XYZ file of C-alpha atoms in Angstrom:
531
model
C -10.625 4.056 -16.328
C -7.080 5.638 -15.767
C -8.726 8.731 -14.546
C -10.703 6.683 -12.055
C -7.438 4.862 -10.765
C -5.796 8.472 -10.071
C -8.945 9.223 -8.195
C -8.113 6.277 -6.376
C -4.794 6.750 -5.558
C -5.445 10.327 -4.346
C -8.381 9.358 -2.120
C -6.208 6.352 -0.672
C -3.104 8.496 0.178
C -5.509 11.380 1.808
C -6.926 8.637 3.664
C -3.934 6.935 4.688
C -2.478 10.398 5.838
C -5.476 10.891 8.191
C -5.187 7.368 9.684
C -1.412 8.071 10.419
C -2.256 11.154 12.034
C -4.514 9.992 14.516
C -2.880 6.450 15.190
C -5.309 4.330 13.240
C -4.362 1.297 11.019
C -4.569 2.645 7.525
C -5.015 -0.871 5.543
C -8.018 -1.641 7.658
C -9.763 1.692 7.267
C -8.868 1.823 3.801
C -10.684 -1.748 3.109
C -13.776 -1.015 4.920
C -14.024 2.567 3.196
C -13.623 0.917 -0.210
C -16.342 -1.576 0.978
C -18.532 1.388 1.418
C -17.971 3.400 -1.637
C -18.104 0.415 -3.792
C -21.900 0.335 -2.946
C -22.620 4.094 -3.811
C -24.861 4.409 -6.835
C -23.210 6.340 -9.639
C -19.689 5.713 -8.940
C -17.783 3.945 -11.817
C -16.574 0.426 -11.266
C -13.070 0.375 -10.652
C -11.538 -3.109 -11.905
C -8.396 -4.647 -10.283
C -6.582 -5.235 -13.290
C -4.067 -8.103 -12.686
C -1.239 -6.573 -14.628
C -1.446 -3.612 -12.812
C -0.768 -5.207 -9.545
C 1.853 -7.939 -10.826
C 3.856 -5.759 -12.956
C 3.454 -2.026 -11.449
C 2.586 -2.668 -7.637
C 4.441 -5.996 -6.705
C 7.925 -5.386 -7.770
C 8.609 -1.640 -5.959
C 7.138 -3.117 -2.787
C 9.215 -6.282 -2.741
C 12.367 -4.452 -3.475
C 11.469 -1.546 -1.177
C 11.408 -4.306 1.560
C 14.286 -6.187 0.221
C 16.309 -2.869 0.758
C 15.312 -2.728 4.186
C 15.958 -6.315 5.136
C 19.204 -7.910 6.546
C 20.766 -10.452 4.615
C 22.336 -11.512 7.960
C 19.262 -12.021 9.746
C 17.696 -13.763 7.074
C 20.852 -16.424 6.738
C 20.841 -16.711 10.220
C 16.864 -17.761 10.237
C 16.912 -19.414 6.693
C 15.440 -22.966 7.993
C 12.585 -21.098 9.983
C 12.190 -18.675 6.714
C 12.238 -21.191 4.240
C 9.276 -23.128 6.326
C 7.186 -20.200 6.120
C 8.085 -18.859 2.587
C 8.117 -22.427 0.628
C 6.450 -24.924 2.772
C 3.472 -23.277 4.438
C 2.329 -21.681 0.645
C 2.531 -25.058 -0.826
C 0.753 -26.866 2.337
C -1.912 -24.054 2.163
C -2.369 -24.633 -1.636
C -3.023 -28.618 -1.131
C -5.068 -27.657 2.161
C -7.488 -25.286 0.866
C -7.678 -27.037 -2.368
C -9.206 -30.220 -0.652
C -11.557 -28.114 1.528
C -12.697 -26.108 -1.556
C -13.458 -29.078 -3.620
C -15.592 -30.593 -1.303
C -17.239 -27.348 -0.351
C -18.036 -26.109 -3.610
C -19.951 -28.886 -5.577
C -19.133 -27.864 -9.248
C -15.304 -27.220 -8.508
C -12.936 -29.651 -10.088
C -9.607 -30.780 -8.431
C -7.486 -28.603 -10.649
C -9.464 -25.544 -10.248
C -9.896 -26.164 -6.545
C -5.646 -26.104 -6.123
C -5.909 -22.973 -8.177
C -8.048 -21.324 -5.380
C -5.505 -22.695 -2.859
C -2.481 -21.154 -4.754
C -4.441 -17.762 -4.967
C -5.191 -17.733 -1.363
C -1.746 -19.148 -0.124
C 0.613 -16.055 -0.095
C -0.024 -13.860 3.178
C 0.749 -10.113 2.755
C 2.772 -9.226 5.497
C 2.622 -5.344 5.057
C -0.095 -4.544 7.869
C 1.586 -7.330 10.226
C 4.990 -6.155 9.964
C 3.646 -2.392 10.472
C 1.973 -3.477 13.542
C 4.979 -5.317 14.755
C 7.433 -2.175 14.394
C 4.741 -0.086 16.003
C 4.329 -2.290 19.254
C 8.031 -3.598 19.259
C 7.850 -7.228 18.139
C 11.023 -9.305 18.933
C 13.595 -8.903 16.081
C 13.697 -12.515 15.099
C 9.454 -12.524 14.705
C 10.051 -9.343 12.360
C 12.842 -11.301 10.641
C 10.638 -13.962 9.744
C 7.533 -11.992 8.691
C 9.575 -10.057 6.391
C 11.470 -12.968 4.669
C 8.217 -14.911 4.387
C 6.375 -11.582 2.732
C 9.712 -11.517 0.503
C 9.641 -15.029 -0.790
C 6.167 -16.510 -0.505
C 4.901 -14.705 -3.326
C 7.068 -16.549 -5.673
C 6.173 -20.077 -4.196
C 2.761 -19.313 -4.521
C 2.475 -17.647 -7.983
C 4.527 -20.551 -9.331
C 2.068 -23.134 -7.775
C -0.479 -20.931 -9.215
C 0.667 -21.108 -12.743
C 1.183 -24.938 -12.492
C -2.478 -25.282 -11.104
C -3.879 -23.050 -13.647
C -2.065 -24.974 -16.436
C -3.787 -28.121 -15.371
C -7.234 -26.658 -15.053
C -7.183 -24.884 -18.643
C -6.154 -28.337 -20.283
C -2.155 -28.082 -20.515
C -0.553 -31.464 -19.911
C 1.605 -31.339 -16.918
C 2.968 -33.859 -14.224
C 4.317 -33.678 -10.645
C 8.144 -34.083 -12.012
C 7.273 -30.994 -14.605
C 5.994 -28.944 -11.887
C 8.785 -29.624 -9.623
C 11.215 -28.752 -12.603
C 9.612 -25.414 -13.610
C 9.522 -24.451 -10.069
C 13.407 -25.276 -9.943
C 13.982 -23.363 -13.055
C 12.157 -20.284 -12.193
C 13.592 -20.064 -8.678
C 17.310 -20.630 -9.870
C 16.762 -18.368 -13.090
C 15.193 -15.630 -10.987
C 18.201 -15.726 -8.467
C 20.472 -15.430 -11.580
C 18.802 -12.699 -12.930
C 18.437 -10.726 -9.647
C 22.287 -11.103 -8.469
C 23.373 -10.368 -12.094
C 20.975 -6.874 -12.054
C 22.184 -6.144 -8.608
C 25.493 -6.243 -9.861
C 24.743 -3.986 -12.990
C 22.874 -1.303 -11.341
C 25.606 -1.078 -8.136
C 28.204 -0.789 -10.715
C 26.045 2.067 -12.930
C 25.353 4.008 -9.442
C 28.721 3.915 -8.254
C 29.792 5.077 -11.973
C 27.438 7.885 -11.737
C 28.365 9.443 -8.610
C 25.230 11.599 -8.934
C 22.690 11.218 -6.087
C 19.353 12.309 -8.095
C 20.422 9.960 -11.131
C 21.213 7.032 -8.660
C 18.037 7.126 -7.049
C 16.195 7.449 -10.400
C 17.970 4.235 -11.332
C 16.977 2.670 -8.289
C 13.521 3.485 -9.002
C 13.074 1.899 -12.506
C 15.422 -1.096 -11.255
C 12.391 -3.287 -9.930
C 10.394 -3.043 -13.093
C 13.063 -3.784 -15.434
C 14.330 -6.886 -13.324
C 10.849 -8.220 -12.912
C 9.944 -7.937 -16.576
C 13.269 -9.319 -17.781
C 13.008 -12.483 -15.545
C 9.242 -12.889 -16.679
C 10.123 -12.794 -20.121
C 12.715 -15.670 -19.804
C 10.198 -17.576 -17.814
C 11.836 -17.053 -14.266
C 10.502 -15.613 -11.312
C 10.264 -12.172 -11.264
C 9.401 -12.246 -7.651
C 12.999 -13.865 -6.903
C 14.979 -11.781 -9.195
C 13.400 -8.421 -7.577
C 14.260 -9.868 -3.935
C 17.708 -10.912 -4.692
C 18.584 -7.696 -6.474
C 17.015 -5.981 -3.562
C 18.858 -7.959 -0.904
C 22.178 -7.301 -2.617
C 21.739 -3.528 -3.169
C 20.514 -3.211 0.352
C 23.491 -4.703 1.634
C 25.725 -2.427 -0.582
C 23.894 0.817 0.374
C 26.161 1.339 3.281
C 28.994 1.943 1.007
C 26.728 4.478 -0.981
C 27.254 8.361 -0.349
C 25.231 9.995 2.344
C 23.227 11.886 0.019
C 22.007 9.106 -2.083
C 21.132 6.969 0.960
C 19.248 9.943 2.762
C 17.375 10.505 -0.743
C 16.702 6.818 -1.306
C 15.314 6.361 2.272
C 12.844 9.090 1.542
C 11.936 8.292 -1.822
C 11.204 4.753 -1.239
C 8.899 5.327 1.997
C 6.917 7.718 -0.130
C 6.486 5.355 -2.696
C 5.787 2.327 -0.263
C 2.922 4.761 1.066
C 1.446 5.589 -1.770
C 1.262 1.991 -3.470
C 0.043 0.334 0.112
C -2.674 2.981 0.214
C -3.753 2.520 -3.055
C -4.086 -1.119 -2.867
C -6.003 -1.534 0.314
C -8.579 0.924 -0.968
C -8.935 -1.124 -4.410
C -9.476 -4.222 -2.461
C -12.530 -2.824 -0.729
C -13.719 -1.175 -4.191
C -14.096 -4.874 -5.458
C -16.893 -6.129 -3.715
C -19.689 -5.064 -5.922
C -18.310 -6.971 -8.955
C -17.366 -9.847 -7.318
C -21.168 -10.050 -5.917
C -22.572 -9.481 -9.147
C -20.401 -12.105 -10.880
C -21.734 -14.928 -8.670
C -25.178 -14.916 -10.536
C -27.647 -17.430 -9.828
C -25.622 -19.419 -7.201
C -27.356 -20.233 -4.142
C -26.578 -17.649 -1.309
C -26.354 -20.043 1.493
C -24.194 -22.565 -0.272
C -21.443 -20.117 -1.244
C -21.653 -18.577 2.293
C -20.893 -21.942 3.682
C -18.269 -22.322 1.341
C -16.427 -19.089 2.213
C -16.751 -19.796 5.959
C -15.169 -23.389 5.268
C -12.318 -22.024 2.873
C -11.651 -18.865 5.235
C -11.215 -21.182 8.348
C -9.179 -23.679 6.647
C -6.766 -21.122 5.654
C -6.578 -19.793 9.053
C -6.398 -23.163 10.948
C -3.768 -24.586 8.150
C -1.438 -21.423 9.112
C -1.828 -22.001 12.731
C -1.148 -26.002 12.441
C 2.001 -25.494 10.407
C 3.714 -22.802 12.155
C 3.289 -24.547 15.540
C 4.024 -28.025 13.997
C 7.086 -26.478 12.256
C 8.262 -24.867 15.151
C 8.409 -27.211 17.713
C 8.672 -30.374 15.474
C 12.025 -28.914 14.213
C 13.123 -28.853 18.080
C 12.997 -32.747 18.357
C 16.548 -32.743 16.491
C 19.216 -31.785 19.312
C 21.235 -29.777 16.579
C 18.493 -27.423 16.340
C 17.528 -27.147 20.136
C 21.538 -26.527 20.439
C 21.452 -23.701 17.931
C 18.267 -21.826 18.003
C 16.730 -20.246 21.325
C 13.444 -21.637 22.531
C 10.684 -20.082 21.000
C 8.091 -18.153 23.264
C 4.585 -19.680 22.470
C 3.038 -16.242 22.441
C 5.774 -15.130 19.581
C 4.757 -18.503 17.782
C 1.126 -17.691 17.729
C 1.739 -14.283 16.640
C 3.342 -15.172 13.683
C 0.578 -17.668 13.326
C -2.054 -15.436 13.485
C -0.283 -12.707 11.297
C -1.744 -14.199 7.850
C -3.605 -11.568 6.551
C -4.033 -11.920 2.816
C -3.878 -8.934 0.082
C -3.859 -7.626 -3.169
C -1.502 -10.384 -4.932
C -4.090 -12.955 -3.963
C -6.845 -11.015 -5.826
C -4.873 -9.968 -8.543
C -4.139 -13.686 -9.258
C -7.846 -14.737 -8.817
C -8.743 -11.918 -11.637
C -5.749 -13.231 -13.975
C -7.708 -16.607 -14.202
C -8.428 -16.794 -18.008
C -12.479 -16.832 -18.772
C -12.101 -19.873 -20.856
C -9.993 -22.866 -21.222
C -8.150 -24.715 -24.103
C -11.677 -26.198 -25.488
C -13.628 -22.801 -25.401
C -15.535 -23.743 -22.484
C -15.738 -21.485 -19.497
C -13.142 -21.737 -16.820
C -14.728 -24.018 -14.335
C -16.297 -21.776 -11.174
C -14.420 -18.909 -11.844
C -17.112 -16.818 -10.109
C -16.765 -18.612 -6.852
C -13.033 -18.387 -6.733
C -13.100 -14.957 -7.148
C -15.841 -14.553 -4.290
C -13.764 -17.195 -2.254
C -10.799 -15.300 -2.717
C -12.342 -11.932 -1.941
C -13.783 -13.553 1.311
C -10.520 -14.840 2.506
C -8.745 -11.505 1.979
C -11.154 -8.978 3.559
C -12.059 -11.724 6.177
C -8.325 -12.271 7.400
C -7.668 -8.371 7.096
C -10.593 -7.528 9.275
C -10.426 -10.039 11.840
C -6.761 -10.893 12.118
C -5.932 -7.216 11.301
C -8.001 -5.956 14.222
C -7.078 -8.639 16.819
C -3.249 -8.616 16.126
C -2.424 -5.648 18.073
C -4.754 -6.605 21.107
C -2.970 -10.092 21.017
C 0.317 -8.785 21.009
C -0.146 -6.867 24.019
C -2.161 -9.578 25.788
C 0.379 -12.096 25.348
C 3.141 -9.356 26.095
C 5.320 -10.288 22.990
C 7.619 -7.590 22.894
C 11.289 -7.496 21.875
C 14.406 -6.790 24.547
C 16.714 -6.227 22.031
C 16.899 -2.465 22.737
C 19.301 -2.472 25.556
C 21.795 -4.945 23.909
C 21.245 -2.254 20.920
C 22.117 0.441 23.048
C 25.288 -1.229 24.515
C 26.360 -2.292 21.212
C 26.012 1.030 19.602
C 27.974 2.783 22.651
C 31.110 0.149 22.006
C 31.089 0.852 18.327
C 30.840 4.508 18.981
C 33.328 4.290 21.609
C 35.866 2.490 19.459
C 35.046 4.655 16.387
C 35.799 7.830 18.550
C 39.162 6.416 20.090
C 39.968 5.690 16.255
C 39.104 8.989 15.085
C 40.867 10.812 18.219
C 44.258 8.940 17.207
C 43.908 10.222 13.460
C 43.321 13.758 14.818
C 46.383 13.428 17.026
C 48.323 12.841 13.907
C 46.974 15.714 11.972
C 47.494 18.001 14.674
C 51.288 17.037 15.173
C 51.679 17.907 11.501
C 50.071 21.676 12.215
C 52.497 24.529 13.204
C 51.820 26.081 16.585
C 49.720 29.357 16.104
C 48.267 27.830 12.985
C 44.584 28.789 12.746
C 43.967 25.095 11.751
C 44.570 23.952 14.936
C 41.075 25.784 16.156
C 39.094 23.587 13.778
C 41.174 20.497 15.329
C 39.563 21.398 18.541
C 36.174 22.029 17.053
C 36.301 18.390 15.620
C 37.804 16.659 18.916
C 34.544 18.485 20.906
C 32.169 16.887 18.045
C 33.794 13.375 18.355
C 33.404 13.720 21.996
C 29.952 14.746 21.789
C 29.345 11.548 19.708
C 30.650 9.416 21.965
C 28.960 10.807 24.733
C 25.509 10.591 23.137
C 26.002 6.754 22.829
C 26.647 6.177 26.574
C 23.979 8.592 27.885
C 21.494 6.265 26.007
C 22.279 3.551 28.660
C 21.460 5.705 31.219
C 18.114 6.490 33.045
C 15.688 8.537 31.159
C 15.848 12.503 30.918
C 12.378 12.337 32.805
C 14.397 10.787 35.874
C 17.251 12.749 35.910
C 16.464 15.897 33.899
C 17.982 17.004 30.732
C 21.371 15.650 29.569
C 24.372 17.650 28.345
C 24.156 16.380 24.934
C 20.485 16.879 25.007
C 20.703 20.475 26.085
C 23.356 20.965 23.302
C 20.896 19.538 20.586
C 18.097 21.668 22.005
C 20.037 24.901 21.779
C 21.676 24.205 18.577
C 18.451 23.266 16.808
C 16.968 26.586 18.249
C 19.806 28.398 16.685
C 19.426 26.412 13.341
C 15.668 27.523 13.177
C 16.817 31.172 14.024
C 19.083 31.113 10.884
C 16.104 29.553 8.835
C 14.294 32.317 9.821
C 16.785 35.000 8.618
C 17.568 33.099 5.729
C 13.800 33.035 4.573
C 13.592 36.752 5.303
C 16.693 37.699 3.097
C 14.695 35.723 0.388
C 11.629 37.757 1.011
C 13.330 40.902 0.900
C 14.806 40.225 -2.453
C 18.435 40.119 -1.339
C 18.904 36.238 -2.315
C 17.581 34.127 -4.769
C 15.379 31.007 -3.944
C 18.277 28.437 -5.369
C 20.525 30.372 -2.603
C 17.854 29.733 -0.077
C 17.328 25.981 -0.955
C 20.906 25.397 -0.662
C 21.436 27.384 2.795
C 18.256 25.101 3.933
C 19.537 21.775 3.024
C 22.645 22.314 5.254
C 20.898 23.667 7.903
C 18.368 20.375 7.770
C 21.394 18.091 7.444
C 22.725 19.885 10.348
C 19.764 19.464 12.636
C 19.170 15.853 11.338
C 22.487 15.085 13.150
C 20.778 15.611 16.272
C 18.121 13.084 15.679
C 20.352 9.921 16.022
C 19.203 9.229 19.374
C 15.632 9.371 18.330
C 16.434 6.783 15.279
C 17.179 3.363 17.701
């Protein structure tokens, strides 16, 4: 069914592009379309292969998210992130396991905890996308991002332990804790070692295309090596991504520009693919239920779904305000806004990792009998994944607006940028004065120094202008006029180069080289829009 998966990927990207064009939530639309397409007669079945998700989809998504994450911000919020990424998945595993044990008649305890671990990890992709679009506070985004980076490792480790107990392997609580620590520490060591190796190779190459190519294969290789030695592949990929993300500021500009464009495209393809694939699983999940009572399994689905949402809300509020009983935490951390706390508690949509783990449950146990209630676990997982995506995903933007949870960091960011730009400009001016003193009068190089002085002054002015009133109030600023006229002149030059190619006077390779230089020049004028 490789051709079928290719078709799914193509359709998913097209639908996601349409959603982005019209400002729609791509994950929700893709899931709903997948649910509809799955029932069309004659269409082939698109089976979600666990290996495809865990080895081909999860590593690059985690790696890309880690590259964009702030190690400094995560370190400042390590306690809160740890409670969300480690404590909450374990609490969800236990709580959902208890509810499922009593809701599904033939579900043993071990299998119930397998279901709890399967459902435990939220997929924060859509939540972060909504947050960026609506301007959530930076600390909320840091918590959601940190949770999404690390909760998969916690949940998948708990899943393996529960699965080992369910299939007949003997294990104790202490064995489980030891296995968890070994997986975490081993993954951290592998990730940091791999990050150092990749950083050295990229620095040695000084070849942007090959540096980007090395970055693309890195998450797959790191995940594979870590899993082969029974360490956490998730933690290894995240650790390497965080390290390389911090070092990226030292890379060449061409590598940074190329990496950003490539990883954004990879993320768009993979995220679109998995959300459409989620919806397409419904017919197989329903067929697998066989002769189970519809009323009983629907009641169980409602109970597990409600427990999943309730456990997260209780945990987030309890951990947030319970920690503030300690004076040192009250002094060190700002008082949380109740609205922001509720947004974090509501941003618990589940995703493809949960479905992949459910489909990875073996058909039989060690004694040759069927895995207990595997069909029910698949169905309940599907209910939670689709239910949270549709309920929480559709209401989260409205909730953010209604509660007024928005960040106020923009003005502070602008002030910080202006101060840094002012210092950078003064330092650059001082160096230019030294260079000017070494150039004799009448030398043509002095004209180039004047051009560079104007460029530095324009950069300083651009940063300070961002602190003033909007251009709608005071009209076009000098820097905006400069950028507008410059971009118009750049476009005129583009047209000339293209016309020269069309007339056969220059080759396509010459045209591409000229356009790249013009593109980079135009990109300098977009710095204000990026903040």
